[in-house]
CSV table of C-alpha atoms in Angstrom, one decimal:
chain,number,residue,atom,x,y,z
A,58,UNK,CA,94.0,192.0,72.5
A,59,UNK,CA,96.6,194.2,74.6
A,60,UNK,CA,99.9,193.6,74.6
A,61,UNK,CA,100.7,191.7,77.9
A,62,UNK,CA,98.0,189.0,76.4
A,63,UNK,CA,101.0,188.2,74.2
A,64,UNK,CA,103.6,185.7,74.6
A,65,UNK,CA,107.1,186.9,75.7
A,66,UNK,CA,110.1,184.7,73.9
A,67,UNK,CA,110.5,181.5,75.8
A,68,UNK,CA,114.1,180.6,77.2
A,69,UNK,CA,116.3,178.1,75.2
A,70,UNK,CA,115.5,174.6,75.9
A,71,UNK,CA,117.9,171.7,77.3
A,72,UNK,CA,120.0,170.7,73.9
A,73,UNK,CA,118.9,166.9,73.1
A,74,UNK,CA,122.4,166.1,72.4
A,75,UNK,CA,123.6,166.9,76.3
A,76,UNK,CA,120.4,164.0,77.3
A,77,UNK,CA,121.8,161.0,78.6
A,78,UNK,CA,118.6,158.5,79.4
A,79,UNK,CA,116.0,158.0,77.0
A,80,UNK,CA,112.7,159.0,79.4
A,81,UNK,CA,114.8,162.5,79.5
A,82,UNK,CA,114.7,162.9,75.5
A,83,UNK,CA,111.6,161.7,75.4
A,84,UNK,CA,110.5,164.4,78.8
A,85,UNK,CA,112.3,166.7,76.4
A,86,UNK,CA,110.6,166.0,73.1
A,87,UNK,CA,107.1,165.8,74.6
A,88,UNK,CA,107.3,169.7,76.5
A,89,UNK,CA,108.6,170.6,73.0
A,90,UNK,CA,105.4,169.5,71.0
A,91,UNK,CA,103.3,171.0,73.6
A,92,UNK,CA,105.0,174.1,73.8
A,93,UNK,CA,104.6,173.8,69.6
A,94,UNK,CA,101.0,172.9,69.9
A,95,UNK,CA,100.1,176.3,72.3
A,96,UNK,CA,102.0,178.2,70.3
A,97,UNK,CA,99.8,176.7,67.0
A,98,UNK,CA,96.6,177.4,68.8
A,99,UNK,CA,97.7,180.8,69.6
A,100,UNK,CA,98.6,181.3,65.6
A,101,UNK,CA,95.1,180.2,64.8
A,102,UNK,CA,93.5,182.6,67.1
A,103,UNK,CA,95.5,185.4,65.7
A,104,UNK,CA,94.8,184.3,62.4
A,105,UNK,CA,90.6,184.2,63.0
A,106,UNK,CA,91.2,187.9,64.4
A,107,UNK,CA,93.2,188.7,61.0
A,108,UNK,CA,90.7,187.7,59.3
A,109,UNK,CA,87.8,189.1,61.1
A,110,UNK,CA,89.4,192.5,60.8
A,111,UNK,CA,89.8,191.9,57.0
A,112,UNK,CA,86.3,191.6,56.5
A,113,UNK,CA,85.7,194.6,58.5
A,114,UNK,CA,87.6,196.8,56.0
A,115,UNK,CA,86.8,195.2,53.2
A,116,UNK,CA,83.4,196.3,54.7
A,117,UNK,CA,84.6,199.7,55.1
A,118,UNK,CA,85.6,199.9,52.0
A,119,UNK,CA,82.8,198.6,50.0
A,120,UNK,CA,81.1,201.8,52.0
A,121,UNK,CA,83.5,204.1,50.6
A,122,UNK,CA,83.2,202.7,47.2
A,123,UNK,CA,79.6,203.2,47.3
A,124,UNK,CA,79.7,206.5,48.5
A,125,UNK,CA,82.0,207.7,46.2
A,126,UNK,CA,80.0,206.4,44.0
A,127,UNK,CA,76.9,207.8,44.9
A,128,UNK,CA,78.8,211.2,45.5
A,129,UNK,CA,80.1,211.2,41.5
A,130,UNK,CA,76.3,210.5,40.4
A,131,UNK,CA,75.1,213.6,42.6
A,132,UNK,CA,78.1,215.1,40.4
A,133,UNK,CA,77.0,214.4,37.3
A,134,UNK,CA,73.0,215.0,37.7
A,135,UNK,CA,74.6,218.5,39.1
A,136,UNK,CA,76.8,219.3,36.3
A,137,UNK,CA,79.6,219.8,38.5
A,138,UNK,CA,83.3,218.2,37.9
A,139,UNK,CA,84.7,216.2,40.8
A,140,UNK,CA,87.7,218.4,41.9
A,141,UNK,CA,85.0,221.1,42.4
A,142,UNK,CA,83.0,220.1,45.3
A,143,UNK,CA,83.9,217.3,48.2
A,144,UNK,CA,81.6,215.5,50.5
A,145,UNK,CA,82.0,215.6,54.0
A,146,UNK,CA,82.7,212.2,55.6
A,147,UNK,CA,79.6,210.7,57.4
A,148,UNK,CA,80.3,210.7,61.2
A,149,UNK,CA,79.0,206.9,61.4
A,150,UNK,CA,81.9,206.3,59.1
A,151,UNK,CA,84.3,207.9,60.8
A,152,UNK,CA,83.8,206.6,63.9
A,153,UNK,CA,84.3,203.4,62.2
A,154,UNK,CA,87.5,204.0,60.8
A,155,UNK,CA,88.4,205.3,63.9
A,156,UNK,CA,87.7,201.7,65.4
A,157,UNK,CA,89.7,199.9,62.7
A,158,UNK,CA,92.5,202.3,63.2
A,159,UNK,CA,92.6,200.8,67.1
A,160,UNK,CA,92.1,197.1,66.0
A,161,UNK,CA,94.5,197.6,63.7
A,162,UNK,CA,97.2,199.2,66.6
A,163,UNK,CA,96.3,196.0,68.9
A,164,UNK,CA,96.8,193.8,65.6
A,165,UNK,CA,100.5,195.5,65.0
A,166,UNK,CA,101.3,194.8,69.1
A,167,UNK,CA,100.1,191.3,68.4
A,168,UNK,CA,102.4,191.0,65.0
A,169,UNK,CA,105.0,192.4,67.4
A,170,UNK,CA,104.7,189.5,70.0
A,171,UNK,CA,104.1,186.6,67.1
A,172,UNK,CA,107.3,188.0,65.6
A,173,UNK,CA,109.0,187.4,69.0
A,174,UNK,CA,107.7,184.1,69.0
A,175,UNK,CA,108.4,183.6,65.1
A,176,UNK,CA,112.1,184.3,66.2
A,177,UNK,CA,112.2,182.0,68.9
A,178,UNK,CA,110.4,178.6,67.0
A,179,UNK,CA,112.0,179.3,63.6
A,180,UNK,CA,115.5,179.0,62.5
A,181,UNK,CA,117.2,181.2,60.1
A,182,UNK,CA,114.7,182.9,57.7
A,183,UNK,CA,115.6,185.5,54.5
A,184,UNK,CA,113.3,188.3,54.4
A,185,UNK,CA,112.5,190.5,51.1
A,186,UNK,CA,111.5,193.5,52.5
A,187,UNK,CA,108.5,195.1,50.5
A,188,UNK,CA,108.4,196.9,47.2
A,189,UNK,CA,109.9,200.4,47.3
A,190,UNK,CA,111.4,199.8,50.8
A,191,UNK,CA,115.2,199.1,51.4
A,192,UNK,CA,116.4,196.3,54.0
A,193,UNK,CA,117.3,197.2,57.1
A,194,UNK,CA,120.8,195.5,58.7
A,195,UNK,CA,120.0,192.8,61.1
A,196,UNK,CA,116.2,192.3,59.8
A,197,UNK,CA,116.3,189.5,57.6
A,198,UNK,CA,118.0,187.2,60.4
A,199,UNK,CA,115.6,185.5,63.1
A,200,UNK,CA,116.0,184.1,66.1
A,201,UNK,CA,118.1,180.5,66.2
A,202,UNK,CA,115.7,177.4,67.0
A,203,UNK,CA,115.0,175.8,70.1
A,204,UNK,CA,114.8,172.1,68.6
A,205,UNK,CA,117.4,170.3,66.5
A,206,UNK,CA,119.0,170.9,62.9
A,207,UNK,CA,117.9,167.1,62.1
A,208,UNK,CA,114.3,167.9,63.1
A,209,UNK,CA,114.0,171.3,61.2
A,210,UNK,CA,113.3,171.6,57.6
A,211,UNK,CA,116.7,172.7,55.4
A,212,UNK,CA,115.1,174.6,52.9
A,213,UNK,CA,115.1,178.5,53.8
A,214,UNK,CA,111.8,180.3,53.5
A,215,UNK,CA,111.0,183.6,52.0
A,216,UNK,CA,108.0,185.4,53.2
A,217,UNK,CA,107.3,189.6,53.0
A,218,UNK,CA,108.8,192.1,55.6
A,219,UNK,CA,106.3,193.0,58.4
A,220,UNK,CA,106.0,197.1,58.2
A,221,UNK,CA,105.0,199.4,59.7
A,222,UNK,CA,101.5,200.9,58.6
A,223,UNK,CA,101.5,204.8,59.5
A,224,UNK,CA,97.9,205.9,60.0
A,225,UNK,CA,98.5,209.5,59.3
A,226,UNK,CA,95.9,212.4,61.2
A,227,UNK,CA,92.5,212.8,60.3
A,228,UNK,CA,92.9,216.1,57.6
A,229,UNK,CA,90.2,218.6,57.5
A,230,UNK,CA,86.7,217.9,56.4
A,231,UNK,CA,87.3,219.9,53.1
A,232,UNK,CA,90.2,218.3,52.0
A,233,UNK,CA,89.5,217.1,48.6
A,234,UNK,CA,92.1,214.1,49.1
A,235,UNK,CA,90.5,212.5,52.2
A,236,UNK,CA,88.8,210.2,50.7
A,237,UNK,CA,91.5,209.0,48.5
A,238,UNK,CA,93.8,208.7,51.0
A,239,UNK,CA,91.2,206.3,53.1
A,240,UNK,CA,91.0,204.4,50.2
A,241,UNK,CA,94.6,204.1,49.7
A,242,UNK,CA,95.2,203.4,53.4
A,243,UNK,CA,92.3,200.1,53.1
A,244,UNK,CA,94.0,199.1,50.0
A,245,UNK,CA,97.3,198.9,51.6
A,246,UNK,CA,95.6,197.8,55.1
A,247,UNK,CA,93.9,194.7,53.1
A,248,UNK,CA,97.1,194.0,51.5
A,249,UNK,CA,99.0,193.7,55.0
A,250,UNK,CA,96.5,191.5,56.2
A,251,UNK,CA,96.4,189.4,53.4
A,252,UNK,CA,99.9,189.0,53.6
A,253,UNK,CA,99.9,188.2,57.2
A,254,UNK,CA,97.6,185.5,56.3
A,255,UNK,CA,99.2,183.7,53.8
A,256,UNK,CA,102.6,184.1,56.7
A,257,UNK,CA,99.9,182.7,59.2
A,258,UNK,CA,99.5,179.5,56.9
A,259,UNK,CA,102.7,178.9,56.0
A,260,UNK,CA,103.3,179.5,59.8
A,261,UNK,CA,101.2,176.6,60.3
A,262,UNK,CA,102.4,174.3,58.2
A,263,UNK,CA,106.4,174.7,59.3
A,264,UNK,CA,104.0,174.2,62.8
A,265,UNK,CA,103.0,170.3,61.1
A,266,UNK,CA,106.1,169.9,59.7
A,267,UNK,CA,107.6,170.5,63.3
A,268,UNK,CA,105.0,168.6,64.6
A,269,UNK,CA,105.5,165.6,62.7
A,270,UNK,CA,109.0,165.9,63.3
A,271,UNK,CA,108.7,165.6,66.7
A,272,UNK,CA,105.8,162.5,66.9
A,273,UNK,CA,107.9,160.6,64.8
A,274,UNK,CA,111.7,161.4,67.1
A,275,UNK,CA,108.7,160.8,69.9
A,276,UNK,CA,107.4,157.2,68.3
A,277,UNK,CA,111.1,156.2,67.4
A,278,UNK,CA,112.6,156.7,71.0
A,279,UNK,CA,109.3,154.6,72.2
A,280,UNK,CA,110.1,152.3,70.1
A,281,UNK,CA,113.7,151.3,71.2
A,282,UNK,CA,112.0,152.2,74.6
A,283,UNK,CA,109.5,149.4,74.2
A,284,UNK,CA,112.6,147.3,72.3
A,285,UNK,CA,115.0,147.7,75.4
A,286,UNK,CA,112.3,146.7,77.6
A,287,UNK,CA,111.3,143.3,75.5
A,288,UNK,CA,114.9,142.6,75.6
A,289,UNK,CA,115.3,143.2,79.4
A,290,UNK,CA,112.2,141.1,79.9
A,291,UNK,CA,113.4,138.4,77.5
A,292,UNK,CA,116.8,138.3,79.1
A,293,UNK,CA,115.2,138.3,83.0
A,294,UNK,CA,113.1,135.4,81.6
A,295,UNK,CA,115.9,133.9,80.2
A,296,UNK,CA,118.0,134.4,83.3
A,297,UNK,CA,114.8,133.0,85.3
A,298,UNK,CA,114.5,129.9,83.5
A,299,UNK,CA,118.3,129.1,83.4
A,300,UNK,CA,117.6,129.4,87.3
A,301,UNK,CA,114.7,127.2,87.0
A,302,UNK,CA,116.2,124.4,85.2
A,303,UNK,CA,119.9,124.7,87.2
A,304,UNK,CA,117.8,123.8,90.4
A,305,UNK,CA,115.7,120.8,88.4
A,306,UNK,CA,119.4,119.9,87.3
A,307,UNK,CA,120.7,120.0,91.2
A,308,UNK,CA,117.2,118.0,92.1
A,309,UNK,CA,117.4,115.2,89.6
A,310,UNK,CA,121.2,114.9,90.5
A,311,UNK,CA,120.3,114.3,94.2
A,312,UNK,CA,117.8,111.7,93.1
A,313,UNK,CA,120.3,109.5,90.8
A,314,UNK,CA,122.4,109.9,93.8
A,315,UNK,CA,120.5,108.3,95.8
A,316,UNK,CA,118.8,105.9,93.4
A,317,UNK,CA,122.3,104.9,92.9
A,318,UNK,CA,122.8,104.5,96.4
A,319,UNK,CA,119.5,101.9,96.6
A,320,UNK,CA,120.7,100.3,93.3
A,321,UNK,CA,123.8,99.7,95.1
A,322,UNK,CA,122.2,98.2,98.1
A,323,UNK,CA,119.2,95.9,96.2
A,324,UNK,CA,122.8,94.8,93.8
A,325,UNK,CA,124.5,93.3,96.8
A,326,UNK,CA,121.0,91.6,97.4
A,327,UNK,CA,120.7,90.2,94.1
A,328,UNK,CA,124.8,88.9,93.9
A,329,UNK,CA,123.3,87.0,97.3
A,330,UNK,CA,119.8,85.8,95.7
A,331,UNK,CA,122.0,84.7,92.8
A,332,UNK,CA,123.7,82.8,94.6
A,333,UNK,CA,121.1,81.1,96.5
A,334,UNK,CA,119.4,80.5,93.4
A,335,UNK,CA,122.9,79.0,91.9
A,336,UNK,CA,122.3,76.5,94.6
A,337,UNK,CA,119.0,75.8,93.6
A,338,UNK,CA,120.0,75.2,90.1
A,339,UNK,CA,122.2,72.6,91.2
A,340,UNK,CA,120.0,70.7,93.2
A,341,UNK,CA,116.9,71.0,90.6
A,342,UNK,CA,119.8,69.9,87.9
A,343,UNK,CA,120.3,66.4,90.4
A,344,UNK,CA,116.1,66.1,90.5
A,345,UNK,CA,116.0,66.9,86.8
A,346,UNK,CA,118.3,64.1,85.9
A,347,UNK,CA,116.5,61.5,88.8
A,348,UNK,CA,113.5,63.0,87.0
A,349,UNK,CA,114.9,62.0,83.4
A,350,UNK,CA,115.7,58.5,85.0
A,351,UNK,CA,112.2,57.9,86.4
A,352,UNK,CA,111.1,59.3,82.7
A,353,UNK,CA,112.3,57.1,80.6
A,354,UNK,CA,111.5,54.0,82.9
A,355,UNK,CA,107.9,55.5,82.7
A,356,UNK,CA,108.4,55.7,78.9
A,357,UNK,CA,109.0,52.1,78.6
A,358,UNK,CA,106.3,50.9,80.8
A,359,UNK,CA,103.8,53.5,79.1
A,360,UNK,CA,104.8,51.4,75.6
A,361,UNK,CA,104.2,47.8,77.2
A,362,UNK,CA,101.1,49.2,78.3
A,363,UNK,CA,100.4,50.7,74.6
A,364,UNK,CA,101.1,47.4,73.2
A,365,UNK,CA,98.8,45.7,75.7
A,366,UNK,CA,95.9,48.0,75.2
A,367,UNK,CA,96.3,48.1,71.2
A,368,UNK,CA,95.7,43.9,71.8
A,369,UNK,CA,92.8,44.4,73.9
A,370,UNK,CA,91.2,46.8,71.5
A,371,UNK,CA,91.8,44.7,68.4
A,372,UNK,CA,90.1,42.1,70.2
A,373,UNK,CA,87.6,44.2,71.3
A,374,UNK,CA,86.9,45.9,67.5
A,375,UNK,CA,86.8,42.1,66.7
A,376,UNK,CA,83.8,41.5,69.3
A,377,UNK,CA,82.5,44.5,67.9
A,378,UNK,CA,82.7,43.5,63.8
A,379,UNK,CA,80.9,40.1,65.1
A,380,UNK,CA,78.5,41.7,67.3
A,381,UNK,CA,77.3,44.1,64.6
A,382,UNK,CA,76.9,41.2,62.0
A,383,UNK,CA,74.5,39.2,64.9
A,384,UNK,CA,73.1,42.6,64.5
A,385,UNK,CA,72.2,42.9,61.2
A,386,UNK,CA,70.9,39.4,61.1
A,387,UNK,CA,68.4,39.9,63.7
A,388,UNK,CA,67.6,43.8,62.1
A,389,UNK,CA,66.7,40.9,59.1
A,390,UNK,CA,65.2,38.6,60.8
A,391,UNK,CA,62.9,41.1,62.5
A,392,UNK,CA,62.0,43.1,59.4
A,393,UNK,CA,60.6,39.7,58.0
A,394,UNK,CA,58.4,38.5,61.0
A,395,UNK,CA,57.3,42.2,60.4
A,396,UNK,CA,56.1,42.0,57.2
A,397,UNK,CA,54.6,38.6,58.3
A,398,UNK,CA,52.8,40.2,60.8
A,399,UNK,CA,51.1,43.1,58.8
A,400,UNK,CA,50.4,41.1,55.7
A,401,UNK,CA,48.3,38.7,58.7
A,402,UNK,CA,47.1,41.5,60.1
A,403,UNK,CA,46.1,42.9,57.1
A,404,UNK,CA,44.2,39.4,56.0
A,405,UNK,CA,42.7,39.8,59.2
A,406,UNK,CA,41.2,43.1,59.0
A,407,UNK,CA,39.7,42.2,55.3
A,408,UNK,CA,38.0,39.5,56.8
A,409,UNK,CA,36.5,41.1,59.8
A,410,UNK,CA,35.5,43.8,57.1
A,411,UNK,CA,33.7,41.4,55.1
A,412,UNK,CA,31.7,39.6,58.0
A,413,UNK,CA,31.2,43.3,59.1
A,414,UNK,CA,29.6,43.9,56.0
A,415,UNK,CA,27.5,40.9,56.3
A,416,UNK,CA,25.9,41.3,59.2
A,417,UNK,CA,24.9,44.7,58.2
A,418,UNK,CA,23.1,42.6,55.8
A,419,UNK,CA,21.4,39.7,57.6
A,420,UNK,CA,19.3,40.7,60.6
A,421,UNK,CA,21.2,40.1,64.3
A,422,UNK,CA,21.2,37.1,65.6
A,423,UNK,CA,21.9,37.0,69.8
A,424,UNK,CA,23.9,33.9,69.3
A,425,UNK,CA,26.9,35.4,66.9
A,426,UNK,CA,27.2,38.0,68.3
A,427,UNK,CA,29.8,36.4,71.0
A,428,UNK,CA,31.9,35.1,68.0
A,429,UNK,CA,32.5,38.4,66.6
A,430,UNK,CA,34.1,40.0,69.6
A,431,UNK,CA,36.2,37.5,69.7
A,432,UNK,CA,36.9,37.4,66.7
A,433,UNK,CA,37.4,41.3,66.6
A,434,UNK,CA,39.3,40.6,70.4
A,435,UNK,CA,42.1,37.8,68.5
């Protein structure tokens, strides 16, 4: 990554406290969290490529590890001591470290522009420079914040000084302290980027932190957004209904006026009716009492008549009584001539029974024959 793929330090945003509206602050707020959010991505990139280049020399130096290794066995099967003789560096090797020395000039012009953006995003910051280094004035103070004091963590943060690693020239090929000194230089290389990792995280989370910060100052101004709106709704529904029922108020006003206008008019026609009807009164009053007159002359003749009719009918219940005794004597009378009859009858039919009988017995004669029908006709 060359340098002008790096961020330059973005200019000082508008100050929340000059906003006047809330859709500024909140305009405001949201260009923040992006610009927060690129500037996390871009954190995370550099953070894969610090780690990608720390694998590469722990790579490289696993290789010099071995060779050494393999060089002090060659050593000892030889019976020679180590400061005698020194191994050439392989040129597959070299080229190799040759590569990491340029990754690892692009990664110091990348720490270069993350520092620029470091002092930009984060307020005030205490470094501790390195072991066996003394602090430089001016180096332990970033950059002031872009976003408010209420949004940013208090606490200060403590993280190691960014050096400056010096990749001296390549020595000669017989220099017996070559290979230590690539060994020291991946030690302290691995170190540095280990270091820049662990700032990378802790990068990240004062990135969340921020990040929170922000959604919440984002979700709280929405909030009395979306309050002051309900309440300007409420109060135009309010206003709208008080209009509502002022012109129901005005319309049911004009209609008792004028219902009081026709109750006015049908009055005066009723005070008229009602006196009509007082005359009526009168008048019926004079037939009532002709009517209570011709009533009580009825009355009397209705009781003469009563009296009249209660004689007639006790003469009449007398006819009855008498007519219902006649009754009962002839009811006798005929249940005796009754009895009369069927005892005769009964005589009779014996008798025929018998000469029946008889005739059945004696042979037929033509002459008697005659007799007994009409005996049977009697």
């Amino acid at each position: 990554m060359s340098d002008s793929q790096w961020p330059h330090q973005p200019a000082p945003s508008t100050a929340l406290a000059s906003l006047q509206t809330v859709d500024e602050a909140r305009a405001e707020l949201e260009a923040r969290l992006m610009g927060i959010h690129n500037d996390l991505q871009l954190t995370q990139t550099i953070g894969l490529l610090f780690v990608k280049r720390q694998e590469d020399l722990k790579n490289c130096f696993d290789q010099l590890q071995d060779l050494k290794h393999h060089q002090q066995q060659q050593q000892q099967n030889a019976g020679v001591t180590a400061g005698d003789q020194q191994e050439p560096l392989p040129d597959t090797l070299r080229e190799q470290l040759a590569v990491l020395d340029r990754d690892f000039q692009e990664g110091q012009n990348g720490i270069l522009g993350l520092k620029g953006l470091i002092d930009a995003q984060l307020p005030t910051i205490a470094i501790r420079p390195p072991q066996g280094e003394s602090s430089r004035p001016g180096s332990n103070v970033l950059g002031p914040s872009a976003l408010p004091s209420s949004v940013l963590p208090t606490q200060t943060i403590t993280k190691p000084r960014r050096h400056k690693v010096v990749v001296p020239s390549v020595p000669s090929i017989n220099d017996p302290s070559f290979p230590v000194q690539i060994q020291e230089e991946l030690l302290n290389q691995v170190r540095y980027w280990t270091s820049q990792a662990e700032m990378k995280e802790k990068l990240n989370q004062e990135y969340d932190t921020k990040i929170s910060e922000q959604e919440r100052i984002i979700d709280a101004l929405n909030k009395q957004r979306r309050m002051r709106e309900e309440s300007d709704e409420r109060l135009k529904e309010d206003q709208w209904n008080l209009e509502l029922m002022n012109q129901e108020l005005r319309t049911q006003a004009s209609e008792l006026q004028q219902q009081l206008s026709r109750s006015l008019h049908e009055n005066g026609k009723i005070q008229k009716a009602l006196a009509a009807a007082s005359e009526q009164v009168e008048q019926m009053k004079d037939k009532e009492e002709r009517t209570a007159g011709q009533l009580e002359l009825t009355k009397s003749r209705h009781e003469q008549d009563m009296v009249t009719m209660r004689k007639h009918s006790a003469g009449i219940q007398r006819e009855k009584s008498d007519l219902m005794k006649k009754m009962e004597e002839l009811k006798v009378t005929m249940a005796a001539q009754q009895q009369k009859l069927a005892k005769k009858a009964t005589m009779e039919a014996i008798a025929l029974a018998q000469e029946r009988e008889e005739l059945l017995l004696e042979p037929e004669s033509p002459v008697e024959a005659p007799v007994l029908i009409q005996a049977l006709a009697q």
